[in-house]
Coordinates of C-alpha atoms in Angstrom, one line a residue:
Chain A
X19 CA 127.3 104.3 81.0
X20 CA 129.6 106.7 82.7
X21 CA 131.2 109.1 81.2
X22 CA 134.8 109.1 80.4
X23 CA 135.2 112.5 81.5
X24 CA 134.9 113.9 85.0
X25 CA 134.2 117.4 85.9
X26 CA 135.8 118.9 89.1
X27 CA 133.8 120.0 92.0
X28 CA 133.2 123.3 91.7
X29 CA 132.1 125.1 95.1
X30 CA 128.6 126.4 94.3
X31 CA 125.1 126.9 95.9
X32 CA 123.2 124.1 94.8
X33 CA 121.0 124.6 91.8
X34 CA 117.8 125.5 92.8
X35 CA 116.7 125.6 89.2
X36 CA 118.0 122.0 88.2
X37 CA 116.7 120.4 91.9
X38 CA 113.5 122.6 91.2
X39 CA 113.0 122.5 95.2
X40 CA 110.5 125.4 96.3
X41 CA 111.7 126.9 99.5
X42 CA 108.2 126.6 101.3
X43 CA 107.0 129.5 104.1
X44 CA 108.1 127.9 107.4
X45 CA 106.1 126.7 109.8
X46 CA 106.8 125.7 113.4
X47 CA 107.5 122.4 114.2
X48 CA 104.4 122.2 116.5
X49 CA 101.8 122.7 114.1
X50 CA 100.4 120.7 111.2
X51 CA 102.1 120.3 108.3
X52 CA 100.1 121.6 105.0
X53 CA 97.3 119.0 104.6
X54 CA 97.8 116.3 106.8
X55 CA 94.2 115.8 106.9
X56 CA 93.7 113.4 104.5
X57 CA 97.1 112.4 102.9
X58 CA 95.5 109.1 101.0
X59 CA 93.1 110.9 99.6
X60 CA 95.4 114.0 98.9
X61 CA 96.2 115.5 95.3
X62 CA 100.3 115.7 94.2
X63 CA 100.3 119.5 94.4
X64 CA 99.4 118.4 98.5
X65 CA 102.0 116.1 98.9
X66 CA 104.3 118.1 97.2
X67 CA 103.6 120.9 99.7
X68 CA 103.9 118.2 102.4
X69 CA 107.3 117.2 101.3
X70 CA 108.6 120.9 100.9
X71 CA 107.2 121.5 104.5
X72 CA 109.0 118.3 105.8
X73 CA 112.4 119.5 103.7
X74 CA 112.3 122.2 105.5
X75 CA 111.6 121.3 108.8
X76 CA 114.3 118.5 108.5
X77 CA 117.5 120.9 107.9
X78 CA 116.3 123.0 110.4
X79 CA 116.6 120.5 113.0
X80 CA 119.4 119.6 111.3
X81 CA 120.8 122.9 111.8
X82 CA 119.5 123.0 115.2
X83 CA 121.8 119.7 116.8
X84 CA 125.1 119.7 118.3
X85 CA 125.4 116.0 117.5
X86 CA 127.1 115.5 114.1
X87 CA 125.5 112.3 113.9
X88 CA 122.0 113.4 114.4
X89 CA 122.5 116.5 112.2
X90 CA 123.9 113.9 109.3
X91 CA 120.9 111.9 109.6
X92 CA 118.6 114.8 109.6
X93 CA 120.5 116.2 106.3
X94 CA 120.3 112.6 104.5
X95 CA 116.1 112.3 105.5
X96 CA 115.8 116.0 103.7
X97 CA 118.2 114.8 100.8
X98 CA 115.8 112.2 100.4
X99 CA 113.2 113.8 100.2
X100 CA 114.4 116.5 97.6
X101 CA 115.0 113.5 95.5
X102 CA 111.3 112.6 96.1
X103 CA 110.0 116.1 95.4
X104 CA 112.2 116.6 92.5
X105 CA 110.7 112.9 91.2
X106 CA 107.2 114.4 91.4
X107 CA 108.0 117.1 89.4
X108 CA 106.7 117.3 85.8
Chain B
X3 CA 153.7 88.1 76.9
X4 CA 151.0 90.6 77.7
X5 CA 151.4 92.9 80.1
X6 CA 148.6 93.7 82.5
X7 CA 147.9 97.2 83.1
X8 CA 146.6 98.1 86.6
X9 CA 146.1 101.9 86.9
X10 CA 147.7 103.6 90.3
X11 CA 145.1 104.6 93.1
X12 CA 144.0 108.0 92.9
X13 CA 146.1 110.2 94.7
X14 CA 143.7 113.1 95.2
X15 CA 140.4 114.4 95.3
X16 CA 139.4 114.9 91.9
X17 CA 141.3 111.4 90.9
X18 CA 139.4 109.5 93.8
X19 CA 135.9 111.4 92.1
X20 CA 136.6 110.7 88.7
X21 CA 137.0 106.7 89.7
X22 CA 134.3 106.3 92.1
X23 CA 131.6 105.8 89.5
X24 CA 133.1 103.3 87.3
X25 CA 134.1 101.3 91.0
X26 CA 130.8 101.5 92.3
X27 CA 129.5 100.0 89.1
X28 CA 132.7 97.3 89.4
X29 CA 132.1 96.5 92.9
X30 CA 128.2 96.2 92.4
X31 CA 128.1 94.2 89.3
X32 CA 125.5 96.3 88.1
X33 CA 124.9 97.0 84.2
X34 CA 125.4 100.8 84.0
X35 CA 125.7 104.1 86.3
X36 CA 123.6 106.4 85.4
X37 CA 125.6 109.4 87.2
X38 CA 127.0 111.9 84.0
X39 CA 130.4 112.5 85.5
X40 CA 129.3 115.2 87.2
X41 CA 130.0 116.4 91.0
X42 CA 128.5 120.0 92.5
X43 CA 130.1 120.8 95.2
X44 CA 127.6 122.3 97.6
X45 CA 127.6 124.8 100.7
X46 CA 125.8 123.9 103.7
X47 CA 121.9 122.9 102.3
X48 CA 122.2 119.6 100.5
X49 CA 124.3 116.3 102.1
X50 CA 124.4 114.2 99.3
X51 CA 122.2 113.7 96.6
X52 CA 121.9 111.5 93.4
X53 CA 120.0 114.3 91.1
X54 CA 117.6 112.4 88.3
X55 CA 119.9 114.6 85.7
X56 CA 122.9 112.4 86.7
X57 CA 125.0 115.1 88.7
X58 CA 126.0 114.2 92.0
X59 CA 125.5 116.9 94.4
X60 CA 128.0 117.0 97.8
X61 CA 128.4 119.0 100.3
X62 CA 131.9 120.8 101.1
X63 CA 132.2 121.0 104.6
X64 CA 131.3 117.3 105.2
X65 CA 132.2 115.3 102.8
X66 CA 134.5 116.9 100.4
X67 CA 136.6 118.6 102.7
X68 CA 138.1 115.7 105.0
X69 CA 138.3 113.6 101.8
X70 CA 141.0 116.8 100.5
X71 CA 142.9 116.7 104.1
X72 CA 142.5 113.0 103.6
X73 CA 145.0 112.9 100.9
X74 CA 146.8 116.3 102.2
X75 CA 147.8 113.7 105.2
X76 CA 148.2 110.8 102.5
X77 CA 149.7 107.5 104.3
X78 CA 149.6 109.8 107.9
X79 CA 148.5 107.8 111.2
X80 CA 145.3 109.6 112.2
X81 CA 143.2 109.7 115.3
X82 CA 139.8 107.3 115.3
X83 CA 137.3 110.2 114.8
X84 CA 139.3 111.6 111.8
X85 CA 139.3 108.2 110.3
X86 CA 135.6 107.8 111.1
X87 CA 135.0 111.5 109.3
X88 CA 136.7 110.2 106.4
X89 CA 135.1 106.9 105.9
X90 CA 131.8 108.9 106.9
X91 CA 131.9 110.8 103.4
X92 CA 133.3 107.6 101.4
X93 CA 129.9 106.1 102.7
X94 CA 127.9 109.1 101.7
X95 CA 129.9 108.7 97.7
X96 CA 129.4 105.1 97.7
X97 CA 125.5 105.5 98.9
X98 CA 124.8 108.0 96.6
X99 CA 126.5 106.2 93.7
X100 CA 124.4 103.0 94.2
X101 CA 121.5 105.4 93.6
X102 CA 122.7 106.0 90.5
X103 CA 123.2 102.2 89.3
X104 CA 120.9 99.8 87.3
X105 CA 120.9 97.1 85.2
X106 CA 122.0 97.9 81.4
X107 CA 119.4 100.1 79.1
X108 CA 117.4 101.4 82.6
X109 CA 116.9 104.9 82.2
X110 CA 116.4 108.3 84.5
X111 CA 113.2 108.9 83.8
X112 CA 111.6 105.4 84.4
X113 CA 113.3 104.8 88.0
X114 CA 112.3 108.7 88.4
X115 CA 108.6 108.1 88.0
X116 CA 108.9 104.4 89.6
X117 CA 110.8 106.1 93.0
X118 CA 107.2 108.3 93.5
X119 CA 105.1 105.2 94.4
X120 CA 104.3 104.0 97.4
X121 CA 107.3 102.2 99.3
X122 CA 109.8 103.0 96.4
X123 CA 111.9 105.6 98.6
X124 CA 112.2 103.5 101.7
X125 CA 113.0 100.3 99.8
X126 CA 115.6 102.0 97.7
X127 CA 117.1 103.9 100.9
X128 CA 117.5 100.9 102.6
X129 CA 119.3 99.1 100.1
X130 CA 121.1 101.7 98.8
X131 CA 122.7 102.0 102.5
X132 CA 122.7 98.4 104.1
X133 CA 124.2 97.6 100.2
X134 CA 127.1 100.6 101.1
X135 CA 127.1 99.5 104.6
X136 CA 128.5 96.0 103.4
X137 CA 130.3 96.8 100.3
X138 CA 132.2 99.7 102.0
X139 CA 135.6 98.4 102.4
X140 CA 135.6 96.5 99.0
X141 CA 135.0 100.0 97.7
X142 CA 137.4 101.6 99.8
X143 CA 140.4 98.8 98.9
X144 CA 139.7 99.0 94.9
X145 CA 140.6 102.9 95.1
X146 CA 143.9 102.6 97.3
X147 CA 141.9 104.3 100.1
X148 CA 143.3 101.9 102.7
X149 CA 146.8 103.1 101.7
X150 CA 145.5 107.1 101.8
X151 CA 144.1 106.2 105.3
X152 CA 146.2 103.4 107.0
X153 CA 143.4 102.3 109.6
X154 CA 139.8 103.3 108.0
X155 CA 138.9 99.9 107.4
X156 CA 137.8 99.7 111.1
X157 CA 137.1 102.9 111.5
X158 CA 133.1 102.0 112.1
X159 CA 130.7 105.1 112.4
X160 CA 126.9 104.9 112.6
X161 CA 124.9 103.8 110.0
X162 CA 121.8 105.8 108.5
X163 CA 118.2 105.3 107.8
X164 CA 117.5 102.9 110.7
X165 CA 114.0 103.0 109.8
X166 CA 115.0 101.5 106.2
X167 CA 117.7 99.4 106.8
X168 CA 116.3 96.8 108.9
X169 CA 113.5 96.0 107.0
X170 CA 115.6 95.9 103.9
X171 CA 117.9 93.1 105.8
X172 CA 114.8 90.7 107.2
X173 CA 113.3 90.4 103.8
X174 CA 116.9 90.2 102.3
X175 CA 117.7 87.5 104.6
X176 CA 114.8 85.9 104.9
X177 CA 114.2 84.8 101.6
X178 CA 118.1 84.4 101.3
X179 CA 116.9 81.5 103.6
X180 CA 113.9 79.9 102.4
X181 CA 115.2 80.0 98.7
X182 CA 119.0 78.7 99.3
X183 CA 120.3 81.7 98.0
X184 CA 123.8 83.6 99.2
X185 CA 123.9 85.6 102.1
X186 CA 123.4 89.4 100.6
X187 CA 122.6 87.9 96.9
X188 CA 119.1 89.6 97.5
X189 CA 120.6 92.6 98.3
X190 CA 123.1 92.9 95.2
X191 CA 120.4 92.1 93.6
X192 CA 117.8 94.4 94.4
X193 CA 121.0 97.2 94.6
X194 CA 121.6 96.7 91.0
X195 CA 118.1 97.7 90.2
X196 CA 116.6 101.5 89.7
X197 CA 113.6 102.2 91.6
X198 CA 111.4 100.5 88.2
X199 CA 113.1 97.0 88.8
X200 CA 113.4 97.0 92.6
X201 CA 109.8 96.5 93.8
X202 CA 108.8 93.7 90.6
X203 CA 112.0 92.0 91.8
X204 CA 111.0 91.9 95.6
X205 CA 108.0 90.4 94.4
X206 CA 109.2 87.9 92.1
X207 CA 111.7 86.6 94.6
X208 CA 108.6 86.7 97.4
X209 CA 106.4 84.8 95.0
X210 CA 109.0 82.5 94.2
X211 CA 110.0 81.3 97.4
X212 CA 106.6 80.3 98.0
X213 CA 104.2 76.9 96.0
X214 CA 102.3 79.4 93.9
X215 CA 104.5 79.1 90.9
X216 CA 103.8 75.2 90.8
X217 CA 100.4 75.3 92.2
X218 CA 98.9 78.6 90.2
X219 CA 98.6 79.1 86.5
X220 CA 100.3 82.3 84.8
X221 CA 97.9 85.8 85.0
X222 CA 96.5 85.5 88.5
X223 CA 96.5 88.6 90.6
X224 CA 98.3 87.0 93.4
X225 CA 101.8 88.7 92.3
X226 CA 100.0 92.2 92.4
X227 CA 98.2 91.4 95.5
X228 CA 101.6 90.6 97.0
X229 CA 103.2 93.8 95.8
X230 CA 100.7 96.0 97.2
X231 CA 101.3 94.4 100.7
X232 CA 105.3 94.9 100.3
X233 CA 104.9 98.8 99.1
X234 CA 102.4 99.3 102.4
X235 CA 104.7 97.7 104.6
X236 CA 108.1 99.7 103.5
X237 CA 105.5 102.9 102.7
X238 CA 104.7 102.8 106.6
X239 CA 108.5 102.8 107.3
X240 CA 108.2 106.6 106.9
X241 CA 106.5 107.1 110.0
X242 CA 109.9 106.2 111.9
X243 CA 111.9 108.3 109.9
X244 CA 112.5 111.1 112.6
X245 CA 112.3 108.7 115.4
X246 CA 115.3 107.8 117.4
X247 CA 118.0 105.7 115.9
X248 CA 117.3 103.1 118.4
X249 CA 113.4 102.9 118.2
X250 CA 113.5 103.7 114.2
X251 CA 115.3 100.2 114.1
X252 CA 113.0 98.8 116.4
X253 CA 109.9 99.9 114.6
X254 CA 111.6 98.9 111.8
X255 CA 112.2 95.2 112.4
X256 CA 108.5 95.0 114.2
X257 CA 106.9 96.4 111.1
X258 CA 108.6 94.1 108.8
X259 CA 107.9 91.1 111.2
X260 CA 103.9 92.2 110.9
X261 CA 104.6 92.6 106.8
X262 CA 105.8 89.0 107.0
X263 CA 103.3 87.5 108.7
X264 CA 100.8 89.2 106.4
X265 CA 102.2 88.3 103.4
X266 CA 102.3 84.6 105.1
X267 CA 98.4 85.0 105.9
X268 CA 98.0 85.9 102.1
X269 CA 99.9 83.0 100.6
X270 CA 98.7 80.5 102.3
X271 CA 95.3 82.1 101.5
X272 CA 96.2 81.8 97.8
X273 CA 97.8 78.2 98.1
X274 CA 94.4 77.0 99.8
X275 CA 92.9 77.6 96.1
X276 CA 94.9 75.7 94.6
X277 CA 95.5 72.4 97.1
X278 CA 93.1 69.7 98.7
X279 CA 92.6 70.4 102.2
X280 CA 95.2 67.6 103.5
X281 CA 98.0 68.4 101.1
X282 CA 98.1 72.0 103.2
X283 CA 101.2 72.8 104.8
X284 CA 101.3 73.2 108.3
X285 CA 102.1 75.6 109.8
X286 CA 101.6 78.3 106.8
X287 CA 105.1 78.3 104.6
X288 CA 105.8 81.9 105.0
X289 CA 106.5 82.9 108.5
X290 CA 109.8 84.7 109.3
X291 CA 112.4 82.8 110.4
X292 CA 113.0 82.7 114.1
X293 CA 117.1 82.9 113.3
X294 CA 116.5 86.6 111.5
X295 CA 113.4 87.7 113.8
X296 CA 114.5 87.7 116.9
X297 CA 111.7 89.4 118.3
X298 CA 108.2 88.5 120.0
X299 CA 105.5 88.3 117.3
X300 CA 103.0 91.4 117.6
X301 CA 100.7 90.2 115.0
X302 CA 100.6 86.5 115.4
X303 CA 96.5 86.9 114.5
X304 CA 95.8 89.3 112.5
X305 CA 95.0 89.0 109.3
X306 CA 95.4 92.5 107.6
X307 CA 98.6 94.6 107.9
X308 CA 98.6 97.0 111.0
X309 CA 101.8 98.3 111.9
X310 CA 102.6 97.8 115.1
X311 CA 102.0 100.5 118.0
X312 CA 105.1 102.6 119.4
X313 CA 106.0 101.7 123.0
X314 CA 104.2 103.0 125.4
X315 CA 107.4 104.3 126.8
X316 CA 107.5 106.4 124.0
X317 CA 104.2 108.7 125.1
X318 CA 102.9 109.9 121.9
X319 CA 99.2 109.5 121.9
X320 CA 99.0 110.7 118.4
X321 CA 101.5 111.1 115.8
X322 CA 103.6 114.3 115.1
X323 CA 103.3 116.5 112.3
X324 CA 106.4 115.5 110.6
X325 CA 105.0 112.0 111.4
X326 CA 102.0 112.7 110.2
X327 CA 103.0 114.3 106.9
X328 CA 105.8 111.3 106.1
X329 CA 103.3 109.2 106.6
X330 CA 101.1 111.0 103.5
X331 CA 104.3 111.4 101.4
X332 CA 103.3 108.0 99.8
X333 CA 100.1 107.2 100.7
X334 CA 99.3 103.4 99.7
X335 CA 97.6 101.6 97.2
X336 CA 94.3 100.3 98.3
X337 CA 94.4 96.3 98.7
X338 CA 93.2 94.6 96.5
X339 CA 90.2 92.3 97.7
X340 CA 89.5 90.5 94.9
X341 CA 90.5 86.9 96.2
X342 CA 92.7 84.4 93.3
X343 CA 90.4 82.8 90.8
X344 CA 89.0 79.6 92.2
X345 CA 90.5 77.0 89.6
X346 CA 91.0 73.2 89.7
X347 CA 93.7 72.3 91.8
X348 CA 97.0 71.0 90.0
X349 CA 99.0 68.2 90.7
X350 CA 101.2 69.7 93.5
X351 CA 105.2 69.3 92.5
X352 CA 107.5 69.3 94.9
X353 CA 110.3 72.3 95.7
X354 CA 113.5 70.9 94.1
X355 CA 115.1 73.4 92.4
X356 CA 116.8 76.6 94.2
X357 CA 114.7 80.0 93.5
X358 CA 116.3 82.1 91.1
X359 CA 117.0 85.8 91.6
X360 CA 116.0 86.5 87.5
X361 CA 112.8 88.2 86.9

């Protein structure tokens, strides 16, 4: 149920602790995400490598468009996936 | 004489916050929010974002700020693309709060570890927005906003996800049509779910709107069967995530026409089982209906699901990385191949009464 009470926003970095999201090393867009190879077949330490990769790559095209639309779009796919990779976490 | 008490609309930020959880729940009719009251107000990394702990997280710069000059300029006329900011970040509360809802005694950690398997992001993306989408201005009325913001009713921006939201709204409407159900019952329904209700509901209402339930006897593995072909179908969605809004939406609604006509190819398999060679429907019950498809059929033979090919216009011989890797994210279960139990065939009932949305 929700609670009664309701905290005000308070203007903060977000949490990497509580959203447990590793800032992968970057890669360039042009090259293969962390293995691609075989993603049916990968392990969940792979496709959590894949979706801190894809995080990653996501807000910086994000970050990267003058179109407010496009860069929403782009920040809502990454948010998505945060919420994935956070899911897979133990 | 009892008087009715009927709270004033929020008149600022933090008011507007502190109500939109209980309306979401109000305007959703779902059992319970799951979201602890909680708002972070972030700087520039994370959008919006339903955290499995319950906080919400959003950002400053686009979605908390306008709401604060929102009701700085209470009642004020403002120009289209102000209005469209504003109801921009009402979209983004409203998406993220139908994250958070589910039916009564759902918990956090179950829809957590159902959202990881294969198909359970997309689906729940996709109704979590074409649910918003719809339900915007309901939401938007029930906390005053359309006194705040004379105007933001019609203040239509783009949607999001158009790799999701299509899909979501064939199947929606689809078997909204074949089971005489009201138009976006399937989607309340499905938005009231977590992530561990969603995909056993599509299923149930896909099974359901077919003969199996009066031609089959309780335990087959048709059900499963059918499940696995809806979480490949929305599973592949992720390969148009990046694409174009235009061509995601495309791909979308061609994907979900090829998941439709598989799951057709499959039921009719099953129903063969179970029925004398002339009772057979012709042609097979499940095809998409020509009303909500309004495409060309890609797939018209095949019996396996392939996703449909990317224009050629498009030029990509092979998918992108990012492509690539979404398209790992959740890989799929394997089908199963296993055909239904050969059994007797019952006496075949007619369809009389309308399919029911309950589990």
């Amino acid at each position: 149920m929700e609670h009664s009470s309701h905290t005000p926003p308070h203007r903060t970095q977000p949490d990497h602790a509580r959203l447990t999201f590793a800032e992968p090393a970057h890669a360039p867009l042009n090259v293969d995400p962390p293995n691609v190879a075989a993603p049916s077949r990968s392990t969940p330490a792979e496709r959590q490598a894949r979706t801190d990769w894809l995080v990653t790559e996501l807000r910086r095209l994000a970050a990267s468009t003058d179109n407010p639309h496009e860069q929403a779009n782009l920040r809502r796919s990454a948010d998505s996936l945060i919420r994935l990779a956070t899911a897979s976490r133990p | 004489m009892t008087a009715s008490v009927i709270a004033a609309p929020p008149d600022s930020l933090e008011e507007l916050l502190a109500r939109s959880g209980q309306v979401a729940v109000e305007v959703s009719g779902a059992g319970q929010t799951a979201w602890n009251g909680q708002v972070v107000e972030t700087v520039g990394e994370v959008l919006g974002l339903a955290h499995w702990d319950g906080t919400l997280y959003l950002d400053s710069e686009c979605i908390l700020d306008p709401l604060r000059q929102m009701y700085l300029h209470a009642g004020e006329e403002q120009p289209l693309p102000v209005l469209v900011q504003y109801r921009e970040s009402l979209a983004t509360l409203l998406h993220e709060h139908a994250h958070f809802l589910g039916p009564a005694g759902a918990t956090q950690e179950a829809a957590r570890g159902a959202f990881t398997r294969p198909g359970s992001r997309q689906l729940e993306e996709g109704v979590a927005e074409a649910w918003a989408q719809d339900h915007l201005n309901e939401y938007l009325t029930r906390l005053g906003v359309d006194k705040v913001a004379p105007g933001i009713e019609d203040a239509r921006g783009g949607g999001y996800y158009a790799a999701f939201v299509p899909a979501v709204r064939i199947l929606a409407a689809d078997l909204e049509s074949r089971g005489n159900l009201q138009p976006g019952e399937v989607l309340r329904a499905l938005n009231q779910q977590t992530a561990e209700g969603q995909f056993p509901l599509l299923t149930t209402l896909v099974y359901n709107s077919t003969r199996l339930p009066d031609l089959e006897p309780s335990g087959t593995s048709t059900r499963d069967h059918l499940e696995t072909i809806l979480r490949q179908g929305f599973a592949h969605l992720d390969t148009y995530e990046l694409a174009p809004t235009g061509l995601a939406a495309a791909q979308s609604r061609s994907t979900t026409t090829a998941l439709l006509h598989h799951l057709s190819t499959e039921v009719h398999k099953a129903e063969s089982h179970h029925t004398p060679t002339h009772e057979l429907p012709l042609p097979p019950q499940f095809l998409p209906t020509p009303a909500l498809l309004n495409t060309t059929h890609p797939t018209s033979h095949r019996l396996t699901f392939t996703p449909p090919a990317p224009p050629h216009s498009i030029h990509r011989s092979a998918p992108s990385p990012l492509q690539t890797a979404l398209s790992g994210i959740s890989p799929p279960a394997p089908t199963p191949t296993t055909p239904p139990p050969t059994h007797p065939a019952p006496t075949t009932r007619p369809r009389t009464a309308p399919k029911h949305l309950h589990r």
